[in-house]
Short mmCIF file of C-alpha atoms in Angstrom, two decimals:
data_model
loop_
_atom_site.label_atom_id
_atom_site.label_comp_id
_atom_site.label_asym_id
_atom_site.label_seq_id
_atom_site.Cartn_x
_atom_site.Cartn_y
_atom_site.Cartn_z
CA MET A 1 56.42 63.90 20.05
CA PRO A 2 58.12 66.52 17.44
CA LEU A 3 60.88 68.82 18.49
CA ASP A 4 58.56 71.79 18.41
CA GLU A 5 55.50 70.09 20.65
CA VAL A 6 58.66 69.49 22.77
CA VAL A 7 59.91 72.60 23.54
CA ILE A 8 56.14 74.02 23.99
CA HIS A 9 55.41 71.21 26.78
CA GLU A 10 58.98 72.20 28.32
CA ASP A 11 58.26 75.77 28.65
CA VAL A 12 54.41 74.93 29.83
CA GLN A 13 56.09 72.76 32.53
CA GLU A 14 58.15 75.50 33.77
CA GLU A 15 55.72 77.75 34.13
CA LYS A 16 53.39 75.56 35.60
CA VAL A 17 56.61 74.80 38.49
CA LEU A 18 57.14 78.74 38.57
CA GLU A 19 53.37 79.00 39.65
CA ASP A 20 53.60 76.41 41.82
CA LEU A 21 56.27 78.25 43.59
CA GLY A 22 54.05 81.11 43.58
CA TYR A 23 55.32 83.46 40.78
CA GLN A 24 53.61 84.13 37.73
CA GLN A 25 55.44 83.75 34.32
CA GLU A 26 56.61 87.17 33.09
CA LEU A 27 59.89 87.11 31.35
CA LYS A 28 60.27 85.53 27.83
CA ARG A 29 62.10 82.07 28.06
CA SER A 30 64.78 82.76 25.20
CA PHE A 31 68.14 80.69 26.39
CA GLY A 32 68.64 77.30 25.82
CA LEU A 33 71.42 75.00 27.33
CA LEU A 34 74.11 76.28 24.92
CA GLY A 35 73.12 79.98 25.47
CA MET A 36 73.34 79.48 28.96
CA ILE A 37 76.75 77.97 29.50
CA GLY A 38 77.90 80.83 26.85
CA PHE A 39 76.45 83.47 29.40
CA ALA A 40 77.73 81.31 32.59
CA PHE A 41 81.12 80.90 31.17
CA SER A 42 81.42 84.50 29.99
CA ILE A 43 80.74 85.73 33.22
CA VAL A 44 83.31 83.05 34.85
CA SER A 45 85.53 82.95 32.07
CA SER A 46 88.12 82.54 34.29
CA TRP A 47 91.27 82.78 32.48
CA SER A 48 90.44 86.33 31.57
CA ALA A 49 89.35 87.12 34.53
CA LEU A 50 92.65 85.97 36.53
CA GLY A 51 94.41 87.74 34.13
CA GLY A 52 92.76 91.23 34.88
CA VAL A 53 93.34 90.57 38.60
CA LEU A 54 96.96 88.89 38.10
CA ILE A 55 98.52 92.14 39.73
CA VAL A 56 96.71 90.44 43.29
CA GLY A 57 98.67 87.09 42.23
CA VAL A 58 102.06 88.98 41.31
CA GLU A 59 102.24 90.74 44.50
CA SER A 60 100.74 87.87 46.78
CA GLY A 61 103.20 85.02 46.62
CA GLY A 62 103.94 85.34 42.55
CA PRO A 63 103.48 82.13 40.38
CA PRO A 64 103.79 79.38 42.78
CA VAL A 65 100.59 80.46 44.71
CA MET A 66 98.77 81.60 41.67
CA ILE A 67 98.85 77.71 40.38
CA TYR A 68 98.47 75.89 43.46
CA SER A 69 95.81 78.42 44.75
CA TRP A 70 93.82 77.88 41.40
CA ILE A 71 93.90 73.96 41.79
CA ALA A 72 92.51 74.18 45.73
CA VAL A 73 89.96 77.11 44.69
CA SER A 74 88.90 74.91 41.60
CA ILE A 75 88.36 71.74 43.57
CA PHE A 76 86.31 73.70 46.22
CA GLY A 77 84.74 75.83 43.70
CA LEU A 78 83.07 72.15 42.43
CA ALA A 79 81.76 71.55 45.64
CA VAL A 80 79.76 74.80 46.06
CA GLY A 81 78.75 74.36 41.88
CA TYR A 82 77.25 71.18 42.45
CA SER A 83 75.49 71.92 45.63
CA MET A 84 74.10 75.10 43.68
CA ALA A 85 73.29 73.36 40.79
CA GLU A 86 71.06 70.83 43.24
CA MET A 87 69.14 73.64 44.79
CA CYS A 88 68.91 75.35 41.55
CA SER A 89 67.14 72.76 39.65
CA ALA A 90 64.78 71.84 42.84
CA TYR A 91 63.76 75.62 42.79
CA PRO A 92 63.89 77.14 39.47
CA ILE A 93 63.64 80.93 40.73
CA ALA A 94 65.28 84.37 39.42
CA GLY A 95 66.00 84.81 43.12
CA GLY A 96 68.85 82.00 43.04
CA GLN A 97 70.74 81.19 46.19
CA TYR A 98 68.16 83.90 48.58
CA SER A 99 65.44 82.18 47.40
CA CYS A 100 67.09 78.65 48.38
CA GLY A 101 68.18 79.94 51.71
CA ALA A 102 65.05 79.62 53.51
CA VAL A 103 64.29 75.68 52.32
CA SER A 104 66.38 74.10 54.86
CA VAL A 105 66.15 76.45 58.18
CA PRO A 106 62.76 76.61 60.54
CA PRO A 107 59.83 78.52 59.36
CA LYS A 108 60.42 81.18 61.90
CA ILE A 109 63.95 82.28 60.41
CA ALA A 110 63.48 81.65 56.97
CA ARG A 111 62.19 84.92 55.58
CA GLY A 112 65.12 86.80 57.91
CA MET A 113 67.56 84.58 56.61
CA SER A 114 66.16 84.71 52.66
CA TRP A 115 66.25 88.38 53.65
CA VAL A 116 69.94 88.81 54.09
CA THR A 117 71.25 86.24 52.13
CA GLY A 118 69.55 88.70 49.41
CA TRP A 119 71.37 91.61 50.23
CA PHE A 120 74.75 90.01 50.29
CA MET A 121 73.69 88.42 47.16
CA ILE A 122 72.83 91.44 45.25
CA VAL A 123 75.71 93.60 46.69
CA GLY A 124 78.30 90.77 45.50
CA LEU A 125 76.71 90.57 41.63
CA LEU A 126 76.26 94.34 41.40
CA ALA A 127 80.19 94.65 42.77
CA MET A 128 81.21 92.11 40.39
CA GLY A 129 79.66 93.91 37.21
CA ALA A 130 81.39 96.94 38.37
CA THR A 131 84.82 95.29 39.03
CA ASN A 132 84.38 94.08 35.25
CA ASN A 133 84.34 97.03 34.03
CA PHE A 134 87.29 98.11 35.86
CA ILE A 135 89.01 95.36 34.16
CA SER A 136 87.79 95.90 31.07
CA ALA A 137 88.53 99.94 31.35
CA ASN A 138 92.20 98.85 32.43
CA PHE A 139 92.73 97.03 29.41
CA ILE A 140 91.46 99.32 27.13
CA LEU A 141 93.59 102.38 28.85
CA GLY A 142 96.69 99.71 29.37
CA GLN A 143 96.85 99.69 25.06
CA ALA A 144 96.41 103.39 25.01
CA ASN A 145 99.77 103.81 27.09
CA LEU A 146 101.37 101.31 25.51
CA SER A 147 100.59 102.77 22.05
CA PHE A 148 101.32 105.97 23.45
CA PRO A 149 103.88 106.02 25.77
CA GLY A 150 103.54 109.53 26.69
CA TYR A 151 100.07 109.30 27.78
CA THR A 152 99.49 108.73 31.54
CA ILE A 153 96.57 106.69 33.30
CA GLU A 154 94.89 108.78 35.63
CA ARG A 155 92.32 107.23 38.19
CA TRP A 156 89.67 109.25 36.76
CA HIS A 157 90.26 108.19 33.21
CA THR A 158 89.63 104.79 34.50
CA VAL A 159 86.42 105.57 36.17
CA LEU A 160 85.12 107.41 33.57
CA LEU A 161 85.58 104.85 31.22
CA ALA A 162 84.01 102.28 33.29
CA TYR A 163 80.91 104.40 33.52
CA LEU A 164 80.83 104.49 29.82
CA ILE A 165 80.91 100.62 29.73
CA SER A 166 77.66 100.58 32.53
CA PHE A 167 75.73 102.91 30.26
CA ILE A 168 76.64 100.64 27.06
CA SER A 169 75.37 97.31 28.87
CA THR A 170 72.22 99.64 30.03
CA GLY A 171 71.39 100.32 26.64
CA LEU A 172 71.61 96.65 25.32
CA ASN A 173 69.79 95.11 28.04
CA VAL A 174 66.88 97.53 27.55
CA TYR A 175 66.66 98.07 24.07
CA GLY A 176 68.38 94.22 22.57
CA PRO A 177 67.16 91.92 25.46
CA HIS A 178 66.46 89.41 22.80
CA LEU A 179 69.92 89.33 21.95
CA LEU A 180 71.46 87.79 24.62
CA ASP A 181 70.78 84.43 23.88
CA ARG A 182 72.56 84.78 20.37
CA ILE A 183 75.22 86.67 21.82
CA SER A 184 75.86 84.08 24.25
CA ARG A 185 76.19 81.30 22.22
CA TYR A 186 78.61 83.16 19.68
CA ILE A 187 80.83 84.73 22.66
CA LEU A 188 81.42 80.80 23.85
CA ILE A 189 83.19 79.90 20.75
CA TRP A 190 84.97 83.59 20.75
CA ASN A 191 86.03 82.72 24.34
CA ILE A 192 87.41 79.32 23.52
CA LEU A 193 88.99 80.57 20.70
CA SER A 194 90.57 83.65 21.95
CA PHE A 195 91.72 81.27 24.98
CA ILE A 196 93.38 79.11 22.00
CA ILE A 197 94.90 82.00 20.70
CA VAL A 198 96.32 83.82 23.38
CA VAL A 199 98.01 80.68 25.17
CA ILE A 200 99.50 79.14 21.77
CA THR A 201 100.88 83.29 20.74
CA ILE A 202 102.43 83.68 23.88
CA LEU A 203 104.07 80.08 24.08
CA ALA A 204 105.14 80.18 20.65
CA THR A 205 106.64 84.29 20.30
CA ASN A 206 108.46 84.00 23.90
CA ASP A 207 111.96 83.56 23.66
CA HIS A 208 113.07 83.58 27.07
CA LYS A 209 110.54 81.44 29.27
CA GLN A 210 111.07 81.28 32.88
CA PRO A 211 112.06 77.99 34.21
CA ALA A 212 110.17 75.52 36.13
CA SER A 213 111.70 76.22 39.66
CA PHE A 214 110.25 80.06 38.86
CA VAL A 215 106.99 78.85 38.07
CA PHE A 216 106.36 76.22 40.81
CA SER A 217 108.47 77.02 43.44
CA ASP A 218 109.89 80.52 43.99
CA PHE A 219 107.72 82.11 46.29
CA GLN A 220 107.54 86.42 45.13
CA ASN A 221 106.32 88.51 48.01
CA PHE A 222 105.58 92.43 47.51
CA THR A 223 103.13 92.89 50.33
CA GLY A 224 105.01 93.53 53.44
CA PHE A 225 103.29 90.96 54.98
CA SER A 226 105.12 87.35 56.26
CA THR A 227 105.13 84.95 53.63
CA GLY A 228 102.27 82.91 54.87
CA PHE A 229 100.12 85.76 54.96
CA ALA A 230 100.90 86.87 51.32
CA ALA A 231 99.67 83.42 50.17
CA ILE A 232 96.64 83.42 51.98
CA LEU A 233 96.51 86.92 50.21
CA GLY A 234 96.72 85.55 46.94
CA LEU A 235 93.74 83.15 47.49
CA LEU A 236 91.68 86.45 46.09
CA GLN A 237 92.88 86.60 42.46
CA SER A 238 91.89 82.66 42.33
CA SER A 239 88.53 82.95 44.29
CA PHE A 240 87.81 86.23 41.90
CA GLY A 241 88.60 83.53 38.98
CA MET A 242 86.11 81.22 40.39
CA CYS A 243 83.41 83.11 41.03
CA CYS A 244 79.90 83.77 39.15
CA TYR A 245 78.87 80.52 38.14
CA GLU A 246 75.86 80.15 39.59
CA ALA A 247 74.48 82.87 37.17
CA PRO A 248 71.87 80.48 35.42
CA ALA A 249 70.08 80.24 38.59
CA HIS A 250 69.61 83.66 37.87
CA MET A 251 67.67 83.33 34.45
CA THR A 252 66.18 80.59 35.17
CA GLU A 253 62.71 82.15 34.59
CA GLU A 254 63.97 82.98 31.12
CA MET A 255 65.72 79.30 30.00
CA LYS A 256 63.90 76.57 28.22
CA ASN A 257 63.68 73.35 30.70
CA ALA A 258 65.30 75.13 33.42
CA SER A 259 65.16 72.34 36.22
CA MET A 260 67.34 70.19 33.83
CA GLU A 261 69.42 72.62 32.07
CA ALA A 262 70.21 75.45 34.25
CA PRO A 263 72.21 73.03 36.67
CA LYS A 264 74.21 71.59 33.88
CA ALA A 265 75.18 74.95 32.27
CA ILE A 266 76.47 76.20 36.35
CA VAL A 267 78.65 72.94 36.40
CA MET A 268 79.75 73.12 32.88
CA SER A 269 80.72 76.16 33.36
CA VAL A 270 83.08 75.44 36.14
CA TYR A 271 84.67 72.71 34.96
CA ILE A 272 85.47 74.75 31.50
CA GLY A 273 86.85 77.81 33.89
CA ALA A 274 88.80 75.35 36.01
CA ILE A 275 90.52 74.03 33.08
CA THR A 276 90.96 76.71 30.85
CA GLY A 277 92.49 78.68 34.06
CA PHE A 278 95.21 76.55 35.13
CA ILE A 279 96.35 76.14 31.25
CA PHE A 280 96.47 79.95 31.29
CA LEU A 281 98.08 80.51 34.44
CA ILE A 282 100.97 78.00 33.98
CA SER A 283 101.17 79.48 30.50
CA VAL A 284 101.72 83.05 31.83
CA CYS A 285 103.83 82.23 34.88
CA PHE A 286 106.46 80.73 31.92
CA CYS A 287 105.99 83.60 30.17
CA ILE A 288 106.33 86.55 32.59
CA GLY A 289 109.47 88.37 32.86
CA ASP A 290 111.17 90.41 35.58
CA ILE A 291 108.25 89.89 38.22
CA THR A 292 109.05 94.00 39.88
CA SER A 293 109.04 95.56 36.62
CA THR A 294 105.80 93.79 35.83
CA ALA A 295 104.25 94.72 38.77
CA SER A 296 104.85 98.12 38.67
CA SER A 297 104.67 98.76 34.60
CA THR A 298 103.08 102.29 34.13
CA ILE A 299 100.96 99.94 31.42
CA GLY A 300 98.81 99.02 35.01
CA VAL A 301 98.00 95.72 33.81
CA PRO A 302 100.61 93.19 34.04
CA LEU A 303 99.08 90.82 31.53
CA ILE A 304 99.12 93.30 28.91
CA GLN A 305 103.17 93.89 29.96
CA ILE A 306 103.64 90.01 29.60
CA PHE A 307 102.05 90.04 26.17
CA TYR A 308 104.57 92.65 25.05
CA ASP A 309 107.91 90.52 26.59
CA SER A 310 106.18 87.96 24.90
CA THR A 311 105.35 89.07 21.31
CA GLY A 312 107.87 92.47 21.42
CA SER A 313 105.33 93.88 19.16
CA VAL A 314 102.76 96.94 20.25
CA VAL A 315 100.15 95.72 17.25
CA GLY A 316 100.26 92.02 18.18
CA THR A 317 100.23 93.03 22.18
CA CYS A 318 96.57 95.10 21.14
CA PHE A 319 95.49 92.43 19.09
CA LEU A 320 95.68 90.35 22.10
CA SER A 321 94.56 92.22 24.67
CA SER A 322 91.67 93.41 22.38
CA LEU A 323 90.38 89.78 22.63
CA ILE A 324 89.93 89.44 26.11
CA VAL A 325 88.44 93.30 25.62
CA VAL A 326 85.69 92.28 23.86
CA ILE A 327 85.05 89.39 26.35
CA GLY A 328 84.60 91.78 29.17
CA LEU A 329 82.30 94.03 27.43
CA VAL A 330 79.96 91.30 26.77
CA CYS A 331 80.65 89.58 30.63
CA ALA A 332 79.67 93.88 31.16
CA ASN A 333 76.33 92.89 29.70
CA PHE A 334 75.59 89.52 31.25
CA LEU A 335 76.35 90.92 35.07
CA LEU A 336 74.23 93.60 34.25
CA ALA A 337 71.30 90.77 32.93
CA GLU A 338 72.12 88.94 35.63
CA GLY A 339 72.26 91.47 38.56
CA SER A 340 68.84 93.24 37.46
CA ARG A 341 67.05 89.71 37.70
CA SER A 342 67.94 89.25 40.99
CA LEU A 343 67.04 92.92 41.88
CA PHE A 344 63.86 91.94 40.31
CA ALA A 345 62.95 88.69 42.03
CA PHE A 346 63.97 90.67 45.59
CA ALA A 347 61.81 93.33 44.34
CA ARG A 348 58.82 90.95 43.84
CA ASP A 349 59.06 89.93 47.13
CA HIS A 350 59.19 93.39 48.66
CA GLY A 351 62.50 93.23 50.01
CA LEU A 352 63.79 96.98 48.70
CA PRO A 353 61.97 100.16 48.80
CA PHE A 354 60.02 101.16 46.02
CA SER A 355 59.48 97.32 45.26
CA LYS A 356 56.57 97.56 43.04
CA LEU A 357 58.45 100.34 40.84
CA PHE A 358 61.58 97.89 40.37
CA ALA A 359 59.32 94.77 39.98
CA THR A 360 58.09 96.14 36.95
CA VAL A 361 58.36 94.22 33.76
CA GLU A 362 57.95 96.10 30.13
CA SER A 363 55.20 94.22 28.69
CA LYS A 364 56.71 94.87 25.29
CA ARG A 365 60.07 93.83 25.76
CA GLN A 366 59.59 91.49 28.85
CA VAL A 367 62.57 92.90 30.84
CA PRO A 368 62.44 94.72 34.26
CA ILE A 369 63.91 98.15 32.82
CA TYR A 370 63.93 99.99 36.28
CA ALA A 371 65.65 97.08 38.26
CA ILE A 372 68.11 97.47 34.94
CA LEU A 373 68.68 100.93 35.77
CA LEU A 374 69.14 100.35 39.18
CA ALA A 375 71.45 97.86 38.91
CA CYS A 376 73.57 100.46 36.46
CA ALA A 377 73.49 103.33 39.27
CA VAL A 378 74.52 100.80 41.36
CA GLN A 379 77.59 99.84 39.49
CA ILE A 380 78.57 103.42 38.69
CA ALA A 381 78.69 104.38 42.39
CA LEU A 382 80.93 101.37 43.45
CA ASN A 383 83.48 102.53 40.38
CA SER A 384 83.46 105.85 41.83
CA ILE A 385 85.24 104.52 44.62
CA TYR A 386 88.87 104.25 43.05
CA PHE A 387 88.52 108.68 42.65
CA GLY A 388 88.85 108.13 47.17
CA THR A 389 91.55 105.04 47.59
CA LEU A 390 94.52 103.98 45.55
CA THR A 391 92.99 100.53 46.44
CA GLY A 392 89.54 100.99 45.57
CA PHE A 393 90.09 98.12 42.75
CA ASN A 394 91.18 95.50 45.75
CA THR A 395 88.04 96.72 47.75
CA VAL A 396 85.74 96.34 44.94
CA ILE A 397 86.93 92.95 43.89
CA SER A 398 87.18 91.94 48.06
CA ILE A 399 83.19 93.61 48.33
CA ALA A 400 82.22 91.53 45.00
CA THR A 401 84.23 88.22 45.58
CA GLU A 402 82.93 87.95 49.92
CA GLY A 403 79.11 89.25 48.72
CA PHE A 404 78.94 86.30 46.66
CA TYR A 405 80.82 83.89 48.79
CA LEU A 406 78.57 84.81 51.69
CA SER A 407 75.36 84.64 49.91
CA TYR A 408 76.75 80.75 48.82
CA ALA A 409 77.32 79.98 52.49
CA MET A 410 74.20 80.61 53.85
CA PRO A 411 72.06 78.06 52.00
CA LEU A 412 74.56 75.92 52.55
CA LEU A 413 74.91 76.54 55.95
CA ALA A 414 71.47 76.06 56.31
CA ARG A 415 71.44 72.39 55.32
CA VAL A 416 74.11 71.36 56.81
CA ILE A 417 72.44 72.31 60.37
CA ALA A 418 69.41 71.08 58.85
CA TRP A 419 71.15 67.52 57.93
CA PHE A 420 73.01 67.61 61.73
CA CYS A 421 69.60 68.54 63.21
CA GLY A 422 68.20 65.47 61.80
CA ASP A 423 65.67 67.36 59.49
CA ARG A 424 66.97 65.97 56.58
CA LYS A 425 64.89 67.34 53.92
CA THR A 426 65.68 65.89 50.12
CA LEU A 427 65.45 68.40 47.10
CA PRO A 428 62.86 67.53 44.94
CA GLY A 429 64.45 68.99 41.78
CA PRO A 430 65.47 66.03 38.52
CA TYR A 431 69.16 67.05 39.11
CA SER A 432 70.26 65.64 42.31
CA LEU A 433 73.66 64.45 43.80
CA GLY A 434 71.55 61.93 46.32
CA ARG A 435 73.90 61.16 49.28
CA TRP A 436 77.05 63.09 47.90
CA GLY A 437 74.96 65.99 48.49
CA ILE A 438 75.57 66.99 52.04
CA TRP A 439 79.40 66.06 51.80
CA MET A 440 79.77 68.79 48.91
CA ASN A 441 77.99 71.17 50.76
CA ILE A 442 79.68 70.52 54.05
CA THR A 443 83.11 71.33 51.88
CA GLY A 444 81.74 73.73 49.84
CA LEU A 445 80.56 75.63 53.25
CA VAL A 446 83.73 75.25 55.11
CA PHE A 447 85.97 76.89 52.02
CA LEU A 448 83.63 79.91 52.02
CA VAL A 449 83.73 80.89 55.63
CA PHE A 450 87.68 80.56 55.75
CA THR A 451 87.97 82.64 52.40
CA SER A 452 85.27 85.16 53.22
CA ILE A 453 87.44 85.85 56.39
CA THR A 454 90.37 86.34 54.26
CA PHE A 455 89.02 88.47 51.90
CA ASN A 456 89.01 91.29 54.59
CA PHE A 457 92.43 91.34 55.15
CA PRO A 458 94.39 94.28 53.77
CA THR A 459 96.81 93.58 50.85
CA LEU A 460 99.64 95.82 51.83
CA ALA A 461 101.91 96.44 54.51
CA PRO A 462 102.65 99.12 56.36
CA VAL A 463 98.63 99.83 56.58
CA THR A 464 97.35 103.20 55.63
CA ALA A 465 94.46 105.25 55.12
CA GLY A 466 95.38 105.18 51.57
CA ASP A 467 95.70 101.06 51.11
CA MET A 468 93.09 100.06 53.78
CA ASN A 469 91.02 97.35 52.82
CA TYR A 470 87.39 98.57 53.50
CA THR A 471 85.63 95.42 52.70
CA SER A 472 84.93 94.64 56.47
CA ALA A 473 83.55 97.81 56.77
CA ALA A 474 81.76 97.78 53.17
CA ILE A 475 80.14 94.63 54.59
CA GLY A 476 79.11 95.29 57.93
CA ILE A 477 77.47 98.44 56.45
CA ILE A 478 75.27 96.06 54.35
CA ALA A 479 74.70 93.72 57.02
CA LEU A 480 73.57 96.83 59.17
CA ILE A 481 71.47 98.37 56.60
CA SER A 482 69.72 94.88 55.85
CA ILE A 483 69.01 94.32 59.79
CA VAL A 484 67.86 97.93 60.06
CA THR A 485 65.40 97.56 57.00
CA TRP A 486 64.08 94.03 58.49
CA PHE A 487 63.05 95.53 61.61
CA THR A 488 61.48 98.73 59.77
CA THR A 489 60.07 97.58 56.65
CA GLY A 490 61.36 93.55 55.62
CA GLY A 491 59.52 92.27 58.25
CA LYS A 492 56.46 93.28 57.33
CA ASN A 493 56.56 93.41 53.83
CA PHE A 494 59.24 90.98 52.68
CA THR A 495 57.50 87.62 51.34
CA GLY A 496 60.23 85.56 50.75
CA PRO A 497 60.33 82.82 48.49
CA ARG A 498 56.77 80.82 48.16
CA ILE A 499 58.31 77.15 48.48
CA GLY A 500 57.16 76.48 51.87
CA GLY A 501 54.36 74.42 51.18
CA SER A 502 55.55 73.47 47.72
CA VAL A 503 58.37 70.56 48.26
CA ALA A 504 55.40 68.19 47.69
CA VAL A 505 54.26 69.43 44.36
CA LEU A 506 57.92 69.86 42.78
CA GLY A 507 58.32 66.05 44.26
CA ALA A 508 55.81 64.66 41.82
CA ARG A 509 56.42 67.70 39.41
CA LEU A 510 56.37 67.19 35.33
CA GLY A 511 59.44 68.89 34.81
CA GLU A 512 61.66 66.09 33.65
CA ILE A 513 63.40 65.26 30.40
CA PRO A 514 60.98 63.82 27.45
CA GLY A 515 60.27 60.26 26.98
CA LYS A 516 61.51 59.65 30.57
CA GLY A 517 58.34 59.55 32.23
CA ARG A 518 56.84 62.17 33.71
CA LEU A 519 57.50 65.18 31.46
CA ASP A 520 54.97 63.27 29.04
CA GLU A 521 52.07 62.80 31.56
CA SER A 522 48.54 64.28 30.76
CA LEU A 523 47.72 68.04 31.52
CA ASP A 524 44.88 66.69 33.91
CA ASP A 525 48.08 65.41 36.03
CA MET A 526 49.34 69.19 35.85
CA THR A 527 46.09 70.20 37.18
CA VAL A 528 45.99 68.06 39.66
CA ALA A 529 49.51 69.34 40.92
CA SER A 530 48.23 73.08 40.66
CA GLU A 531 45.80 72.26 43.06
CA VAL A 532 48.17 70.44 45.49
CA GLY A 533 50.31 73.51 45.48
CA LEU A 534 47.56 75.94 46.04
CA ASP A 535 46.34 73.65 48.79
CA ALA A 536 50.05 73.67 50.11
CA ARG A 537 50.67 77.11 50.15
CA ALA A 538 47.11 77.75 51.70
#
């Protein structure tokens, strides 16, 4: 079969799968595997993300905690990533984990569980976008402070610049959605090259490297809490650095051969992130100067101070920092795209107020414009927290990471409960973990629950109103809103993902690899599958 016919055939199959799941194809399928790996890794971008929140690790245990916690988080992150990849393959819907959360639970609670998961997922996504905008703004203003020492960074400067980044991202998502796949491929190359340049430069220019004992054993604690508690707090940095790897799941309706390629993109982004993050952390920890002055630098970004201490050059430091700024700005566009697609999917299932509006897809550009605008507005609201509290940055990081982790945990919890209750449903996608699936689910679930608890702890002692961690309050409000709206409007209107009767259809679907059997079967078989799917949903 010619290549162009294979591509068309794959698109037809994915649209058929989406139809079997109860939805119509409205978004344009433009992403290939390489583009989606670039998309996912640019969002995960572990090494630059770790650099952006380096202050958390510097204050909470220093280099040993940063490195060892990264190894642990990467291992457990793989368990979660594999689990999410398997579910994404079976149900390639833009709703991602909230759509998968209803698969393994009894029908009576399936819609409710999907509803709560959707709320946590959306808040996590939008808060992650706001956090990325914070980080990018901090890097830009940090370079300004380094270049012009008389300039003092104010909190409102950071917030307004974060607003600007949100506006620019919104403009590109609305007027240039066709550019996202191309940008994804280019930014993957940029990201890897930037990583290599940064690591080689700081290692080559730094002539006062720290000893191995400092990097691997000397504990640093600026939190005011005990050593053990500070080490637990240090998990936040690593957890933030290894997050968002399920991004391809929310873009499956814009991918070619999504059932096979989206899971690969999820797993590959975790592996690439784990390796680059590990090398980056060790390099930075060897090149860090006085840890107290680094943590309290007026630049506001410890990584920029490390660049300057290593190179001794303002120009060189700004060059290295600008490499990361470009990644951050591109990531802002991708996170807004991912967040808006999740809002679109949730609204399509009548999960939001004014769902009809936010589920609308503009026919010319084939993007959910109102969902994009809503995502931008929520990011701006979250950025505004920094106006009122000095620890607003850490709070938004915690909200973002915990929102994601809770939304990951719920579908895993559903599958674990079903397994122990004897209702072992096999996910019907072509990317399957087989007998290892349940162990991946259990391992990932334990990790997600533990870290989600730690994200609520205050990060500095003594605890005051100004430096309190308000994550628990924010998560509680989100949970309360989801429960109240469920009893007021959600219970009546929310349809949830229409996957209850589609399992048999998907198990025999035609969405596999060309030349390997089912993908090359006739369109008559597709028609039969469609009829079976309609009967099942009825």
